[in-house]
Amino acid sequence: DAKTTQPNSMESNEEEPVHLPCNHSTISGTDYIHWYRQLPSQGPEYVIHGLTSNVNNRMASLAIAEDRKSSTLILHRATLRDAAVYYCTTTRTGGTSYGKLTFGQGTILTVHP
Amino acid sequence: EAQVTQNPRYLITVTGKKLTVTCSQNMNHEYMSWYRQDPGLGLRQIYYSMNVEVTDKGDVPEGYKVSRKEKRNFPLILESPSPNQTSLYFCASRMGAGLYEQYFGPGTRLTVT
């Protein structure tokens, strides 16, 4: 499973876009990129995932670099409810560590009113 | 409502007293996992199961047991708890590996004195 590197913390103002970066330079060709977030006193929740192409859903967008060694989670308009720890992770679809999600320290996102 | 449930949510126990934390999912998911979360160490996988009767060790399996006799249930067993197992525990499930999102339970806060 690929090691991921994220900034320890980021800050944003409410209603502004937020770009959360993640490096996964050892990712292999069949590894999926997943993002999760953990709100205070809750379990992690799924945000978005992708393989090669950029992805959009109701929560966020995921931009994946052409070489797949990095990705960026985009929150288009941050709200106070988006304040959380955001985890970038990768997961294998075959071979050893099949299906395993390895979570790093994540990025603490603070949203200011 | 699709969900992962854990019981109990809070537990204080003494060293050496066997305990079981239950986990159940109602989404017919094949893949289930247990994680522990500790300050500064993030989320670490304890055990995972790819299907009924198929389990394997994660990153920190020492001192824990699991079983998967039914698809929906994945209990975590501490045969002889010790204080270093004081932690926040999360159960998670997903349809399969790789491209599927993972759903987490609400967490069980365990204190071993």
PDB file of N, CA and C in Angstrom, chain A residues 24-88:
ATOM      1  N   HIS A  24       1.136  10.743  -3.092  1.00  0.00           N
ATOM      2  CA  HIS A  24       1.188   9.270  -2.997  1.00  0.00           C
ATOM      3  C   HIS A  24       2.109   8.787  -4.095  1.00  0.00           C
ATOM      4  N   SER A  25       3.388   9.102  -3.946  1.00  0.00           N
ATOM      5  CA  SER A  25       4.347   8.887  -5.043  1.00  0.00           C
ATOM      6  C   SER A  25       4.621   7.420  -5.320  1.00  0.00           C
ATOM      7  N   THR A  26       4.335   6.523  -4.354  1.00  0.00           N
ATOM      8  CA  THR A  26       4.604   5.096  -4.577  1.00  0.00           C
ATOM      9  C   THR A  26       3.362   4.327  -5.023  1.00  0.00           C
ATOM     10  N   ILE A  27       2.355   5.029  -5.442  1.00  0.00           N
ATOM     11  CA  ILE A  27       1.111   4.378  -5.856  1.00  0.00           C
ATOM     12  C   ILE A  27       1.354   3.463  -7.058  1.00  0.00           C
ATOM     13  N   SER A  28       0.673   2.325  -7.074  1.00  0.00           N
ATOM     14  CA  SER A  28       0.805   1.432  -8.222  1.00  0.00           C
ATOM     15  C   SER A  28      -0.392   1.621  -9.153  1.00  0.00           C
ATOM     16  N   GLY A  29      -0.289   1.002 -10.324  1.00  0.00           N
ATOM     17  CA  GLY A  29      -1.244   1.290 -11.374  1.00  0.00           C
ATOM     18  C   GLY A  29      -2.689   0.934 -11.084  1.00  0.00           C
ATOM     19  N   THR A  30      -2.911  -0.044 -10.196  1.00  0.00           N
ATOM     20  CA  THR A  30      -4.284  -0.472  -9.926  1.00  0.00           C
ATOM     21  C   THR A  30      -4.790   0.013  -8.572  1.00  0.00           C
ATOM     22  N   ASP A  31      -4.034   0.861  -7.901  1.00  0.00           N
ATOM     23  CA  ASP A  31      -4.466   1.388  -6.605  1.00  0.00           C
ATOM     24  C   ASP A  31      -5.479   2.503  -6.793  1.00  0.00           C
ATOM     25  N   TYR A  32      -6.566   2.436  -6.031  1.00  0.00           N
ATOM     26  CA  TYR A  32      -7.526   3.525  -6.017  1.00  0.00           C
ATOM     27  C   TYR A  32      -7.133   4.556  -4.958  1.00  0.00           C
ATOM     28  N   ILE A  33      -7.473   5.802  -5.216  1.00  0.00           N
ATOM     29  CA  ILE A  33      -7.249   6.902  -4.268  1.00  0.00           C
ATOM     30  C   ILE A  33      -8.577   7.194  -3.589  1.00  0.00           C
ATOM     31  N   HIS A  34      -8.565   7.158  -2.284  1.00  0.00           N
ATOM     32  CA  HIS A  34      -9.773   7.419  -1.488  1.00  0.00           C
ATOM     33  C   HIS A  34      -9.531   8.604  -0.576  1.00  0.00           C
ATOM     34  N   TRP A  35     -10.583   9.357  -0.328  1.00  0.00           N
ATOM     35  CA  TRP A  35     -10.561  10.417   0.677  1.00  0.00           C
ATOM     36  C   TRP A  35     -11.687  10.180   1.679  1.00  0.00           C
ATOM     37  N   TYR A  36     -11.346  10.343   2.932  1.00  0.00           N
ATOM     38  CA  TYR A  36     -12.313  10.255   4.019  1.00  0.00           C
ATOM     39  C   TYR A  36     -12.135  11.482   4.899  1.00  0.00           C
ATOM     40  N   ARG A  37     -13.151  11.775   5.688  1.00  0.00           N
ATOM     41  CA  ARG A  37     -13.006  12.843   6.666  1.00  0.00           C
ATOM     42  C   ARG A  37     -13.611  12.398   7.983  1.00  0.00           C
ATOM     43  N   GLN A  38     -13.112  12.981   9.047  1.00  0.00           N
ATOM     44  CA  GLN A  38     -13.605  12.629  10.377  1.00  0.00           C
ATOM     45  C   GLN A  38     -13.987  13.905  11.104  1.00  0.00           C
ATOM     46  N   LEU A  39     -15.275  14.044  11.329  1.00  0.00           N
ATOM     47  CA  LEU A  39     -15.791  15.170  12.101  1.00  0.00           C
ATOM     48  C   LEU A  39     -15.538  14.890  13.576  1.00  0.00           C
ATOM     49  N   PRO A  40     -15.492  15.930  14.391  1.00  0.00           N
ATOM     50  CA  PRO A  40     -15.233  15.738  15.824  1.00  0.00           C
ATOM     51  C   PRO A  40     -16.195  14.740  16.452  1.00  0.00           C
ATOM     52  N   SER A  41     -15.647  13.809  17.210  1.00  0.00           N
ATOM     53  CA  SER A  41     -16.418  12.804  17.955  1.00  0.00           C
ATOM     54  C   SER A  41     -17.236  11.865  17.061  1.00  0.00           C
ATOM     55  N   GLN A  42     -16.818  11.681  15.827  1.00  0.00           N
ATOM     56  CA  GLN A  42     -17.519  10.766  14.936  1.00  0.00           C
ATOM     57  C   GLN A  42     -16.533   9.814  14.259  1.00  0.00           C
ATOM     58  N   GLY A  43     -17.085   8.767  13.668  1.00  0.00           N
ATOM     59  CA  GLY A  43     -16.261   7.884  12.860  1.00  0.00           C
ATOM     60  C   GLY A  43     -15.955   8.523  11.523  1.00  0.00           C
ATOM     61  N   PRO A  44     -14.888   8.083  10.865  1.00  0.00           N
ATOM     62  CA  PRO A  44     -14.580   8.621   9.532  1.00  0.00           C
ATOM     63  C   PRO A  44     -15.742   8.378   8.571  1.00  0.00           C
ATOM     64  N   GLU A  45     -15.893   9.287   7.625  1.00  0.00           N
ATOM     65  CA  GLU A  45     -16.915   9.109   6.598  1.00  0.00           C
ATOM     66  C   GLU A  45     -16.291   9.269   5.225  1.00  0.00           C
ATOM     67  N   TYR A  46     -16.820   8.516   4.292  1.00  0.00           N
ATOM     68  CA  TYR A  46     -16.335   8.538   2.914  1.00  0.00           C
ATOM     69  C   TYR A  46     -16.622   9.879   2.268  1.00  0.00           C
ATOM     70  N   VAL A  47     -15.655  10.371   1.498  1.00  0.00           N
ATOM     71  CA  VAL A  47     -15.860  11.615   0.752  1.00  0.00           C
ATOM     72  C   VAL A  47     -15.906  11.328  -0.740  1.00  0.00           C
ATOM     73  N   ILE A  48     -14.854  10.710  -1.274  1.00  0.00           N
ATOM     74  CA  ILE A  48     -14.776  10.516  -2.718  1.00  0.00           C
ATOM     75  C   ILE A  48     -13.639   9.551  -3.025  1.00  0.00           C
ATOM     76  N   HIS A  49     -13.679   8.915  -4.188  1.00  0.00           N
ATOM     77  CA  HIS A  49     -12.551   8.106  -4.609  1.00  0.00           C
ATOM     78  C   HIS A  49     -12.427   8.123  -6.124  1.00  0.00           C
ATOM     79  N   GLY A  50     -11.237   7.772  -6.614  1.00  0.00           N
ATOM     80  CA  GLY A  50     -11.010   7.737  -8.051  1.00  0.00           C
ATOM     81  C   GLY A  50      -9.785   6.908  -8.391  1.00  0.00           C
ATOM     82  N   LEU A  51      -9.619   6.654  -9.688  1.00  0.00           N
ATOM     83  CA  LEU A  51      -8.495   5.860 -10.159  1.00  0.00           C
ATOM     84  C   LEU A  51      -7.558   6.716 -11.016  1.00  0.00           C
ATOM     85  N   THR A  52      -8.084   7.260 -12.107  1.00  0.00           N
ATOM     86  CA  THR A  52      -7.241   8.073 -12.987  1.00  0.00           C
ATOM     87  C   THR A  52      -7.901   9.404 -13.341  1.00  0.00           C
ATOM     88  N   SER A  53      -9.189   9.353 -13.621  1.00  0.00           N
ATOM     89  CA  SER A  53      -9.872  10.575 -14.061  1.00  0.00           C
ATOM     90  C   SER A  53     -10.347  11.384 -12.871  1.00  0.00           C
ATOM     91  N   ASN A  54     -10.513  12.671 -13.098  1.00  0.00           N
ATOM     92  CA  ASN A  54     -11.085  13.528 -12.061  1.00  0.00           C
ATOM     93  C   ASN A  54     -12.524  13.098 -11.783  1.00  0.00           C
ATOM     94  N   VAL A  55     -12.945  13.264 -10.537  1.00  0.00           N
ATOM     95  CA  VAL A  55     -14.252  12.784 -10.105  1.00  0.00           C
ATOM     96  C   VAL A  55     -14.987  13.905  -9.372  1.00  0.00           C
ATOM     97  N   ASN A  56     -16.292  13.931  -9.546  1.00  0.00           N
ATOM     98  CA  ASN A  56     -17.125  14.885  -8.815  1.00  0.00           C
ATOM     99  C   ASN A  56     -18.261  14.151  -8.144  1.00  0.00           C
ATOM    100  N   ASN A  57     -18.613  14.569  -6.937  1.00  0.00           N
ATOM    101  CA  ASN A  57     -19.858  14.114  -6.314  1.00  0.00           C
ATOM    102  C   ASN A  57     -20.455  15.275  -5.541  1.00  0.00           C
ATOM    103  N   ARG A  58     -21.502  14.993  -4.791  1.00  0.00           N
ATOM    104  CA  ARG A  58     -22.213  16.094  -4.140  1.00  0.00           C
ATOM    105  C   ARG A  58     -21.388  16.740  -3.046  1.00  0.00           C
ATOM    106  N   MET A  59     -20.393  16.033  -2.547  1.00  0.00           N
ATOM    107  CA  MET A  59     -19.595  16.570  -1.447  1.00  0.00           C
ATOM    108  C   MET A  59     -18.380  17.347  -1.927  1.00  0.00           C
ATOM    109  N   ALA A  60     -17.717  16.824  -2.969  1.00  0.00           N
ATOM    110  CA  ALA A  60     -16.412  17.387  -3.339  1.00  0.00           C
ATOM    111  C   ALA A  60     -16.033  16.971  -4.750  1.00  0.00           C
ATOM    112  N   SER A  61     -14.865  17.453  -5.161  1.00  0.00           N
ATOM    113  CA  SER A  61     -14.250  17.015  -6.413  1.00  0.00           C
ATOM    114  C   SER A  61     -12.870  16.465  -6.096  1.00  0.00           C
ATOM    115  N   LEU A  62     -12.438  15.519  -6.903  1.00  0.00           N
ATOM    116  CA  LEU A  62     -11.113  14.933  -6.750  1.00  0.00           C
ATOM    117  C   LEU A  62     -10.361  15.132  -8.053  1.00  0.00           C
ATOM    118  N   ALA A  63      -9.230  15.838  -7.945  1.00  0.00           N
ATOM    119  CA  ALA A  63      -8.378  16.049  -9.110  1.00  0.00           C
ATOM    120  C   ALA A  63      -7.142  15.165  -8.953  1.00  0.00           C
ATOM    121  N   ILE A  64      -6.916  14.305  -9.935  1.00  0.00           N
ATOM    122  CA  ILE A  64      -5.806  13.354  -9.882  1.00  0.00           C
ATOM    123  C   ILE A  64      -4.761  13.757 -10.920  1.00  0.00           C
ATOM    124  N   ALA A  65      -3.522  13.872 -10.482  1.00  0.00           N
ATOM    125  CA  ALA A  65      -2.450  14.247 -11.401  1.00  0.00           C
ATOM    126  C   ALA A  65      -2.291  13.199 -12.487  1.00  0.00           C
ATOM    127  N   GLU A  66      -1.777  13.631 -13.614  1.00  0.00           N
ATOM    128  CA  GLU A  66      -1.645  12.714 -14.753  1.00  0.00           C
ATOM    129  C   GLU A  66      -0.752  11.520 -14.419  1.00  0.00           C
ATOM    130  N   ASP A  67       0.293  11.730 -13.624  1.00  0.00           N
ATOM    131  CA  ASP A  67       1.164  10.619 -13.241  1.00  0.00           C
ATOM    132  C   ASP A  67       0.660   9.871 -12.008  1.00  0.00           C
ATOM    133  N   ARG A  68      -0.446  10.316 -11.458  1.00  0.00           N
ATOM    134  CA  ARG A  68      -1.135   9.713 -10.292  1.00  0.00           C
ATOM    135  C   ARG A  68      -0.313   9.765  -9.019  1.00  0.00           C
ATOM    136  N   LYS A  69       0.752  10.506  -8.998  1.00  0.00           N
ATOM    137  CA  LYS A  69       1.567  10.566  -7.784  1.00  0.00           C
ATOM    138  C   LYS A  69       1.027  11.581  -6.788  1.00  0.00           C
ATOM    139  N   SER A  70       0.028  12.314  -7.145  1.00  0.00           N
ATOM    140  CA  SER A  70      -0.596  13.258  -6.218  1.00  0.00           C
ATOM    141  C   SER A  70      -2.058  13.461  -6.596  1.00  0.00           C
ATOM    142  N   SER A  71      -2.806  13.947  -5.620  1.00  0.00           N
ATOM    143  CA  SER A  71      -4.210  14.270  -5.878  1.00  0.00           C
ATOM    144  C   SER A  71      -4.602  15.451  -5.001  1.00  0.00           C
ATOM    145  N   THR A  72      -5.715  16.077  -5.356  1.00  0.00           N
ATOM    146  CA  THR A  72      -6.205  17.223  -4.603  1.00  0.00           C
ATOM    147  C   THR A  72      -7.702  17.078  -4.385  1.00  0.00           C
ATOM    148  N   LEU A  73      -8.104  17.171  -3.141  1.00  0.00           N
ATOM    149  CA  LEU A  73      -9.529  17.183  -2.810  1.00  0.00           C
ATOM    150  C   LEU A  73      -9.984  18.633  -2.827  1.00  0.00           C
ATOM    151  N   ILE A  74     -11.047  18.903  -3.543  1.00  0.00           N
ATOM    152  CA  ILE A  74     -11.545  20.269  -3.677  1.00  0.00           C
ATOM    153  C   ILE A  74     -12.926  20.375  -3.047  1.00  0.00           C
ATOM    154  N   LEU A  75     -13.029  21.236  -2.039  1.00  0.00           N
ATOM    155  CA  LEU A  75     -14.331  21.605  -1.488  1.00  0.00           C
ATOM    156  C   LEU A  75     -14.669  22.950  -2.112  1.00  0.00           C
ATOM    157  N   HIS A  76     -15.732  23.003  -2.883  1.00  0.00           N
ATOM    158  CA  HIS A  76     -15.971  24.185  -3.707  1.00  0.00           C
ATOM    159  C   HIS A  76     -16.378  25.412  -2.896  1.00  0.00           C
ATOM    160  N   ARG A  77     -17.122  25.202  -1.836  1.00  0.00           N
ATOM    161  CA  ARG A  77     -17.519  26.306  -0.956  1.00  0.00           C
ATOM    162  C   ARG A  77     -17.531  25.777   0.458  1.00  0.00           C
ATOM    163  N   ALA A  78     -16.481  26.050   1.189  1.00  0.00           N
ATOM    164  CA  ALA A  78     -16.357  25.501   2.532  1.00  0.00           C
ATOM    165  C   ALA A  78     -17.438  26.045   3.463  1.00  0.00           C
ATOM    166  N   THR A  79     -17.961  25.198   4.302  1.00  0.00           N
ATOM    167  CA  THR A  79     -18.885  25.613   5.348  1.00  0.00           C
ATOM    168  C   THR A  79     -18.286  25.237   6.695  1.00  0.00           C
ATOM    169  N   LEU A  80     -18.869  25.752   7.752  1.00  0.00           N
ATOM    170  CA  LEU A  80     -18.364  25.445   9.092  1.00  0.00           C
ATOM    171  C   LEU A  80     -18.451  23.936   9.357  1.00  0.00           C
ATOM    172  N   ARG A  81     -19.435  23.283   8.737  1.00  0.00           N
ATOM    173  CA  ARG A  81     -19.595  21.843   8.938  1.00  0.00           C
ATOM    174  C   ARG A  81     -18.518  21.017   8.237  1.00  0.00           C
ATOM    175  N   ASP A  82     -17.718  21.667   7.398  1.00  0.00           N
ATOM    176  CA  ASP A  82     -16.627  20.960   6.734  1.00  0.00           C
ATOM    177  C   ASP A  82     -15.360  20.907   7.586  1.00  0.00           C
ATOM    178  N   ALA A  83     -15.361  21.556   8.725  1.00  0.00           N
ATOM    179  CA  ALA A  83     -14.201  21.504   9.618  1.00  0.00           C
ATOM    180  C   ALA A  83     -14.043  20.071  10.124  1.00  0.00           C
ATOM    181  N   ALA A  84     -12.912  19.460   9.795  1.00  0.00           N
ATOM    182  CA  ALA A  84     -12.717  18.037  10.095  1.00  0.00           C
ATOM    183  C   ALA A  84     -11.264  17.683   9.817  1.00  0.00           C
ATOM    184  N   VAL A  85     -10.928  16.427  10.103  1.00  0.00           N
ATOM    185  CA  VAL A  85      -9.636  15.881   9.670  1.00  0.00           C
ATOM    186  C   VAL A  85      -9.888  15.134   8.369  1.00  0.00           C
ATOM    187  N   TYR A  86      -9.132  15.461   7.345  1.00  0.00           N
ATOM    188  CA  TYR A  86      -9.298  14.847   6.026  1.00  0.00           C
ATOM    189  C   TYR A  86      -8.145  13.876   5.768  1.00  0.00           C
ATOM    190  N   TYR A  87      -8.520  12.649   5.437  1.00  0.00           N
ATOM    191  CA  TYR A  87      -7.537  11.601   5.199  1.00  0.00           C
ATOM    192  C   TYR A  87      -7.526  11.216   3.728  1.00  0.00           C
ATOM    193  N   CYS A  88      -6.327  11.177   3.182  1.00  0.00           N
ATOM    194  CA  CYS A  88      -6.101  10.656   1.844  1.00  0.00           C
ATOM    195  C   CYS A  88      -5.507   9.265   2.006  1.00  0.00           C
TER     196      CYS A  88
END
